[in-house]
Coordinates of C-alpha atoms and ligand atoms in Angstrom, one line a residue:
X1431 CA 0.0 0.1 0.0
X1432 CA 1.0 3.5 -0.8
X1433 CA -0.1 6.9 -0.4
X1434 CA 0.8 10.0 -2.2
X1435 CA -0.3 13.5 -1.5
X1436 CA -0.3 16.5 -3.8
X1437 CA -1.0 20.5 -2.7
X1438 CA -3.7 22.7 -3.7
X1439 CA -2.6 26.1 -5.3
X1440 CA -3.3 29.6 -5.6
X1441 CA -2.6 31.9 -8.6
X1442 CA -0.8 34.9 -7.2
X1443 CA -0.2 36.9 -10.6
X1444 CA -1.0 36.7 -14.3
X1445 CA -4.1 34.4 -14.4
X1446 CA -5.9 34.5 -18.0
X1447 CA -2.8 36.2 -19.7
X1448 CA -0.9 32.9 -19.1
X1449 CA -3.3 31.1 -21.5
X1450 CA -2.1 33.6 -24.1
X1451 CA 1.6 33.2 -23.7
X1452 CA 2.4 35.5 -20.9
X1453 CA 4.1 34.1 -17.6
X1454 CA 2.4 33.6 -14.3
X1455 CA 3.2 33.0 -10.7
X1456 CA 1.5 30.2 -8.6
X1457 CA 2.2 29.1 -5.2
X1458 CA 1.2 25.3 -3.8
X1459 CA -0.8 25.5 -0.5
X1460 CA -0.4 23.3 2.4
X1461 CA -3.9 21.8 2.1
X1462 CA -3.4 18.6 0.3
X1463 CA -5.2 15.7 -1.7
X1464 CA -4.2 12.1 -1.3
X1465 CA -4.3 9.1 -3.3
X1466 CA -3.8 5.5 -1.8
X1467 CA -3.0 2.6 -3.9
X1468 CA -3.4 -0.9 -2.7
X1469 CA -3.5 -4.6 -4.0
X1470 CA -6.9 -5.7 -5.6
X1471 CA -8.2 -8.3 -7.8
X1472 CA -9.3 -5.6 -10.3
X1473 CA -9.3 -1.9 -10.9
X1474 CA -11.5 -0.1 -8.3
X1475 CA -11.6 3.7 -7.6
X1476 CA -13.1 4.9 -4.4
X1477 CA -13.5 8.4 -4.1
X1478 CA -16.2 9.7 -1.8
X1479 CA -15.1 13.2 -1.4
X1480 CA -14.4 13.9 -5.2
X1481 CA -17.3 15.2 -7.2
X1482 CA -16.5 13.3 -10.0
X1483 CA -13.7 10.7 -10.8
X1484 CA -13.1 11.5 -14.4
X1485 CA -9.7 12.9 -14.0
X1486 CA -8.8 9.8 -12.1
X1487 CA -10.2 7.5 -14.7
X1488 CA -8.3 9.4 -17.4
X1489 CA -5.0 9.4 -15.5
X1490 CA -5.5 5.7 -14.7
X1491 CA -6.2 5.1 -18.5
X1492 CA -3.3 7.1 -19.6
X1493 CA -1.0 5.4 -17.1
X1494 CA -1.9 1.9 -18.1
X1495 CA -2.0 2.5 -21.8
X1496 CA 1.5 3.8 -21.8
X1497 CA 3.4 2.2 -18.9
X1498 CA 2.0 -1.1 -17.6
X1499 CA -0.6 -3.8 -18.4
X1500 CA -1.3 -4.8 -15.1
X1501 CA -4.3 -2.7 -14.0
X1502 CA -5.2 -4.5 -10.8
X1503 CA -5.3 -1.7 -8.1
X1504 CA -7.5 0.0 -5.7
X1505 CA -7.3 3.7 -5.6
X1506 CA -8.7 5.7 -2.7
X1507 CA -8.9 9.3 -2.6
X1508 CA -9.2 11.8 0.2
X1509 CA -8.7 15.7 0.6
X1510 CA -8.2 18.3 3.0
X1511 CA -10.0 20.7 0.9
X1512 CA -13.3 20.9 -1.1
X1513 CA -13.4 20.9 -4.7
X1514 CA -15.6 24.1 -4.3
X1515 CA -12.8 26.4 -3.3
X1516 CA -10.7 26.6 -6.5
X1517 CA -7.5 25.2 -5.0
X1518 CA -7.0 22.8 -8.0
X1519 CA -8.6 19.4 -6.7
X1520 CA -8.6 18.2 -10.4
X1521 CA -4.9 18.8 -10.9
X1522 CA -3.9 17.5 -7.6
X1523 CA -5.8 14.2 -7.8
X1524 CA -4.4 13.8 -11.5
X1525 CA -0.8 14.3 -10.4
X1526 CA -1.3 12.2 -7.2
X1527 CA -3.0 9.4 -9.0
X1528 CA -0.3 9.1 -11.6
X1529 CA 2.6 9.3 -8.9
X1530 CA 0.7 6.7 -6.8
X1531 CA 0.5 4.4 -9.9
X1532 CA 4.2 5.0 -11.0
X1533 CA 5.3 4.1 -7.4
X1534 CA 2.8 1.2 -6.8
X1535 CA 3.9 -0.7 -10.1
X1536 CA 7.5 0.5 -9.8
X1537 CA 7.5 2.3 -13.0
X1538 CA 9.9 5.3 -12.9
X1539 CA 8.4 8.5 -14.1
X1540 CA 10.2 11.9 -13.8
X1541 CA 8.5 15.1 -12.6
X1542 CA 8.3 16.2 -16.0
X1543 CA 6.6 13.1 -17.3
X1544 CA 4.2 13.4 -14.4
X1545 CA 3.6 17.0 -15.5
X1546 CA 3.3 16.3 -19.2
X1547 CA 0.9 13.3 -18.8
X1548 CA -1.3 15.2 -16.2
X1549 CA -1.3 18.1 -18.6
X1550 CA -2.7 16.0 -21.3
X1551 CA -5.4 14.5 -19.2
X1552 CA -6.7 17.7 -17.9
X1553 CA -6.6 19.3 -21.3
X1554 CA -8.5 16.2 -23.0
X1555 CA -11.2 16.8 -20.1
X1556 CA -11.3 20.4 -19.9
X1557 CA -10.2 21.5 -23.5
X1558 CA -8.6 24.8 -22.1
X1559 CA -5.7 25.5 -19.3
X1560 CA -2.1 26.8 -18.9
X1561 CA -1.1 23.7 -16.7
X1562 CA 0.0 26.1 -13.9
X1563 CA -2.2 24.1 -11.5
X1564 CA -0.4 20.7 -12.6
X1565 CA 2.8 22.4 -12.2
X1566 CA 2.1 23.5 -8.6
X1567 CA 0.9 20.0 -7.7
X1568 CA 3.9 18.4 -9.2
X1569 CA 6.7 20.7 -8.1
X1570 CA 5.3 22.7 -5.2
X1571 CA 6.8 25.8 -3.9
X1572 CA 6.3 28.9 -5.8
X1573 CA 6.7 29.1 -9.5
X1574 CA 7.3 31.3 -12.5
X1575 CA 5.5 29.4 -15.1
X1576 CA 4.5 29.7 -18.8
X1577 CA 1.7 27.8 -20.9
X1578 CA 2.3 24.0 -21.2
X1579 CA 5.3 24.1 -18.9
X1580 CA 7.5 25.9 -21.5
X1581 CA 9.2 27.4 -18.6
X1582 CA 8.8 26.3 -14.9
X1583 CA 11.1 28.2 -12.6
X1584 CA 11.1 27.7 -8.9
X1585 CA 11.2 30.8 -6.8
X1586 CA 13.4 31.1 -3.9
X1587 CA 11.2 32.7 -1.2
X1588 CA 11.1 32.5 2.6
X1589 CA 7.6 33.0 2.8
X1590 CA 4.6 35.1 1.6
X1591 CA 2.3 37.2 4.0
X1592 CA -1.0 36.0 2.3
X1593 CA -4.4 36.2 3.6
X1594 CA -7.1 34.0 1.8
X1595 CA -10.7 34.8 1.5
X1596 CA -13.1 32.4 -0.2
X1597 CA -16.3 34.1 -1.7
X1598 CA -18.5 30.9 -1.2
X1599 CA -19.1 30.9 -5.1
X1600 CA -17.8 28.3 -7.4
X1601 CA -16.0 29.7 -10.4
X1602 CA -16.7 28.1 -13.8
X1603 CA -12.9 28.2 -15.1
X1604 CA -13.4 26.6 -18.5
X1605 CA -16.2 29.1 -19.3
X1606 CA -14.3 32.3 -17.9
X1607 CA -11.3 31.1 -20.2
X1608 CA -13.6 30.9 -23.2
X1609 CA -15.3 34.3 -22.5
X1610 CA -11.8 35.9 -22.3
X1611 CA -10.9 34.1 -25.6
X1612 CA -14.1 35.4 -27.4
X1613 CA -13.2 39.0 -26.0
X1614 CA -9.7 38.9 -27.3
X1615 CA -11.0 37.7 -30.7
X1616 CA -13.6 40.6 -30.8
X1617 CA -11.3 43.3 -29.4
X1618 CA -7.6 42.0 -30.0
X1619 CA -5.7 45.2 -29.7
X1620 CA -7.2 46.1 -26.5
X1621 CA -7.0 42.8 -25.0
X1622 CA -3.7 41.8 -26.0
X1623 CA -2.4 45.3 -24.5
X1624 CA -4.0 44.1 -21.2
X1625 CA -2.2 40.7 -21.3
X1626 CA 1.0 42.3 -22.4
X1627 CA 0.8 44.6 -19.4
X1628 CA -0.2 41.8 -17.0
X1629 CA 3.2 39.9 -18.3
X1630 CA 5.2 42.9 -17.4
X1631 CA 4.0 42.8 -14.0
X1632 CA 4.4 39.3 -13.4
X1633 CA 8.2 39.9 -14.4
X1634 CA 8.5 42.5 -11.9
X1635 CA 6.8 40.6 -9.1
X1636 CA 9.2 37.7 -9.6
X1637 CA 12.0 39.9 -8.8
X1638 CA 10.2 42.1 -5.9
X1639 CA 8.9 38.8 -4.3
X1640 CA 12.4 37.2 -4.0
X1641 CA 13.6 40.6 -2.9
X1642 CA 11.0 40.3 0.0
X1643 CA 9.5 43.9 -1.1
X1644 CA 6.0 42.9 -0.1
X1645 CA 4.7 46.6 0.0
X1646 CA 5.3 46.9 -3.7
X1647 CA 4.3 43.1 -4.4
X1648 CA 1.0 44.3 -2.9
X1649 CA 0.8 47.5 -5.3
X1650 CA 1.5 44.9 -8.2
X1651 CA -1.5 42.9 -7.0
X1652 CA -3.6 45.8 -7.0
X1653 CA -2.5 46.7 -10.7
X1654 CA -3.2 43.2 -11.5
X1655 CA -6.6 43.3 -10.2
X1656 CA -7.4 46.4 -12.3
X1657 CA -6.4 44.5 -15.4
X1658 CA -8.7 41.6 -14.4
X1659 CA -11.4 43.9 -13.9
X1660 CA -11.0 45.4 -17.5
X1661 CA -11.2 41.7 -18.6
X1662 CA -14.5 41.4 -16.8
X1663 CA -13.6 38.4 -14.8
X1664 CA -14.0 40.1 -11.2
X1665 CA -17.5 39.9 -9.3
X1666 CA -19.4 42.0 -6.6
X1667 CA -18.7 39.4 -4.1
X1668 CA -14.7 39.4 -5.0
X1669 CA -14.6 43.2 -5.0
X1670 CA -16.4 43.3 -1.6
X1671 CA -13.7 41.1 0.0
X1672 CA -11.1 42.8 -1.9
X1673 CA -12.3 46.2 -1.0
X1674 CA -12.6 45.2 2.7
X1675 CA -9.0 43.7 2.7
X1676 CA -7.7 47.0 1.4
X1677 CA -9.6 49.2 3.9
X1678 CA -8.3 47.0 6.7
X1679 CA -4.8 47.8 5.5
X1680 CA -3.6 45.1 3.1
X1681 CA -0.7 46.1 0.9
X1682 CA -2.8 44.9 -2.2
X1683 CA -5.4 42.3 -2.9
X1684 CA -6.6 40.5 -6.1
X1685 CA -8.8 37.5 -7.1
X1686 CA -7.0 34.5 -7.7
X1687 CA -7.6 32.0 -10.6
X1688 CA -10.3 32.5 -13.2
X1689 CA -12.5 34.9 -11.4
X1690 CA -16.4 35.0 -11.0
X1691 CA -15.9 33.4 -7.5
X1692 CA -13.3 31.1 -5.8
X1693 CA -11.0 32.8 -3.7
X1694 CA -9.2 36.4 -3.3
X1695 CA -5.9 36.9 -1.9
X1696 CA -4.5 39.7 0.0
X1697 CA -1.0 40.7 1.3
X1698 CA -1.0 41.6 4.8
X1699 CA 1.6 43.5 7.0
X1700 CA 1.8 41.4 10.2
X1701 CA 0.3 44.1 12.3
X1702 CA -2.8 44.3 10.1
X1703 CA -3.4 40.5 9.5
X1704 CA -6.1 40.3 12.2
X1705 CA -8.1 43.3 11.0
X1706 CA -7.7 42.2 7.4
X1707 CA -9.1 38.6 8.5
X1708 CA -12.0 40.4 10.2
X1709 CA -12.9 42.6 7.5
X1710 CA -13.0 39.8 5.0
X1711 CA -15.3 37.8 7.2
X1712 CA -17.6 41.2 7.7
X1713 CA -17.7 41.3 4.0
X1714 CA -19.1 37.9 3.7
X1715 CA -15.9 35.9 3.1
X1716 CA -14.6 32.9 4.8
X1717 CA -11.0 33.3 5.8
X1718 CA -8.9 29.8 4.8
X1719 CA -5.8 29.5 6.7
X1720 CA -3.2 28.1 4.3
X1721 CA 0.3 28.5 4.1
X1722 CA 1.8 28.9 0.8
X1723 CA 5.1 27.6 -0.7
X1724 CA 3.9 24.0 0.1
X1725 CA 5.7 20.9 -1.1
X1726 CA 5.0 19.2 -4.4
X1727 CA 3.5 15.7 -4.8
X1728 CA 5.2 13.3 -2.3
X1729 CA 4.7 9.9 -0.4
X1730 CA 2.8 10.2 2.9
X1731 CA 4.2 8.1 5.7
Ligands
PMV361 O1 -9.7 28.9 -11.7 P1 -8.5 28.3 -11.5 O2 -8.0 28.7 -10.1 O3 -8.2 27.0 -12.0 O4 -7.5 29.4 -12.4 C1 -7.6 29.6 -13.8 C2 -6.4 30.4 -14.3 C3 -6.5 30.6 -15.8 O5 -5.4 31.4 -16.0 C4 -7.7 31.6 -16.0 C5 -6.6 29.5 -16.5 C6 -5.3 28.7 -16.7 O6 -5.4 27.4 -16.9 O7 -4.2 29.2 -16.5

């Protein structure tokens, strides 16, 4: 029997623009999803906490068609986070399943192979996506990332003073990605300008984060949020939580991920943290306690 766990993730900078070739910055969070593989007479998948098992099914299929013919295994999935919050349960379950199978059947797979197979599994199902969430689940830490994993650079950070607020609304990522793509087709000049500006801001954020210049990083979050508003992916609820965090003294705040719902993030000076959390809760958000920069997919004892 073997258990592998993969972390959830939060997008720090660059969502949407990353789908069009710009870089983004993602961090893995310390809420994890686990997949246990054990002997069985046939293949069986037991995932009471997972809404649907299509990512597991596809990952299993991809693994056995490429690496092994012996498909006798029972997979059991459990998660510390709900698939509702936008921490990337689909990517975490795909990566953890592939890693569990590779270890259980003793088929060596590099991290890069895990990333590539998992990315194709999620693309087959969702049709769109940059793969940033797969990279976070595979490698962990905080990453400077480009679409399809053409660049995956770990950032060297000692910590990120992050506060996370959940809107209570589930984001429909594939639809939001398609809506932005439609806008880009309709108004290419305007939308491409926004993407380029976001890309520039990601480059600066990469440097400033590694230098620990959090006040400036917060400002960059505010700028990023303005561009996301222009793209039309923010929501009233997100704006309420972001506004509350800012009012309570956050260095900066933005939505995280596709928009429309899921989570917002704020950068908090340590003496303002409590006030910011209270502000988010008062505005109707749920503060989720997570630590960023968590480890990638790994064996659980
Ligand atoms: O909604 P999330 O947390 O999966 O984030 C989506 C981020 C996008 O850039 C909009 C899409 C992507 O795959 O990069």
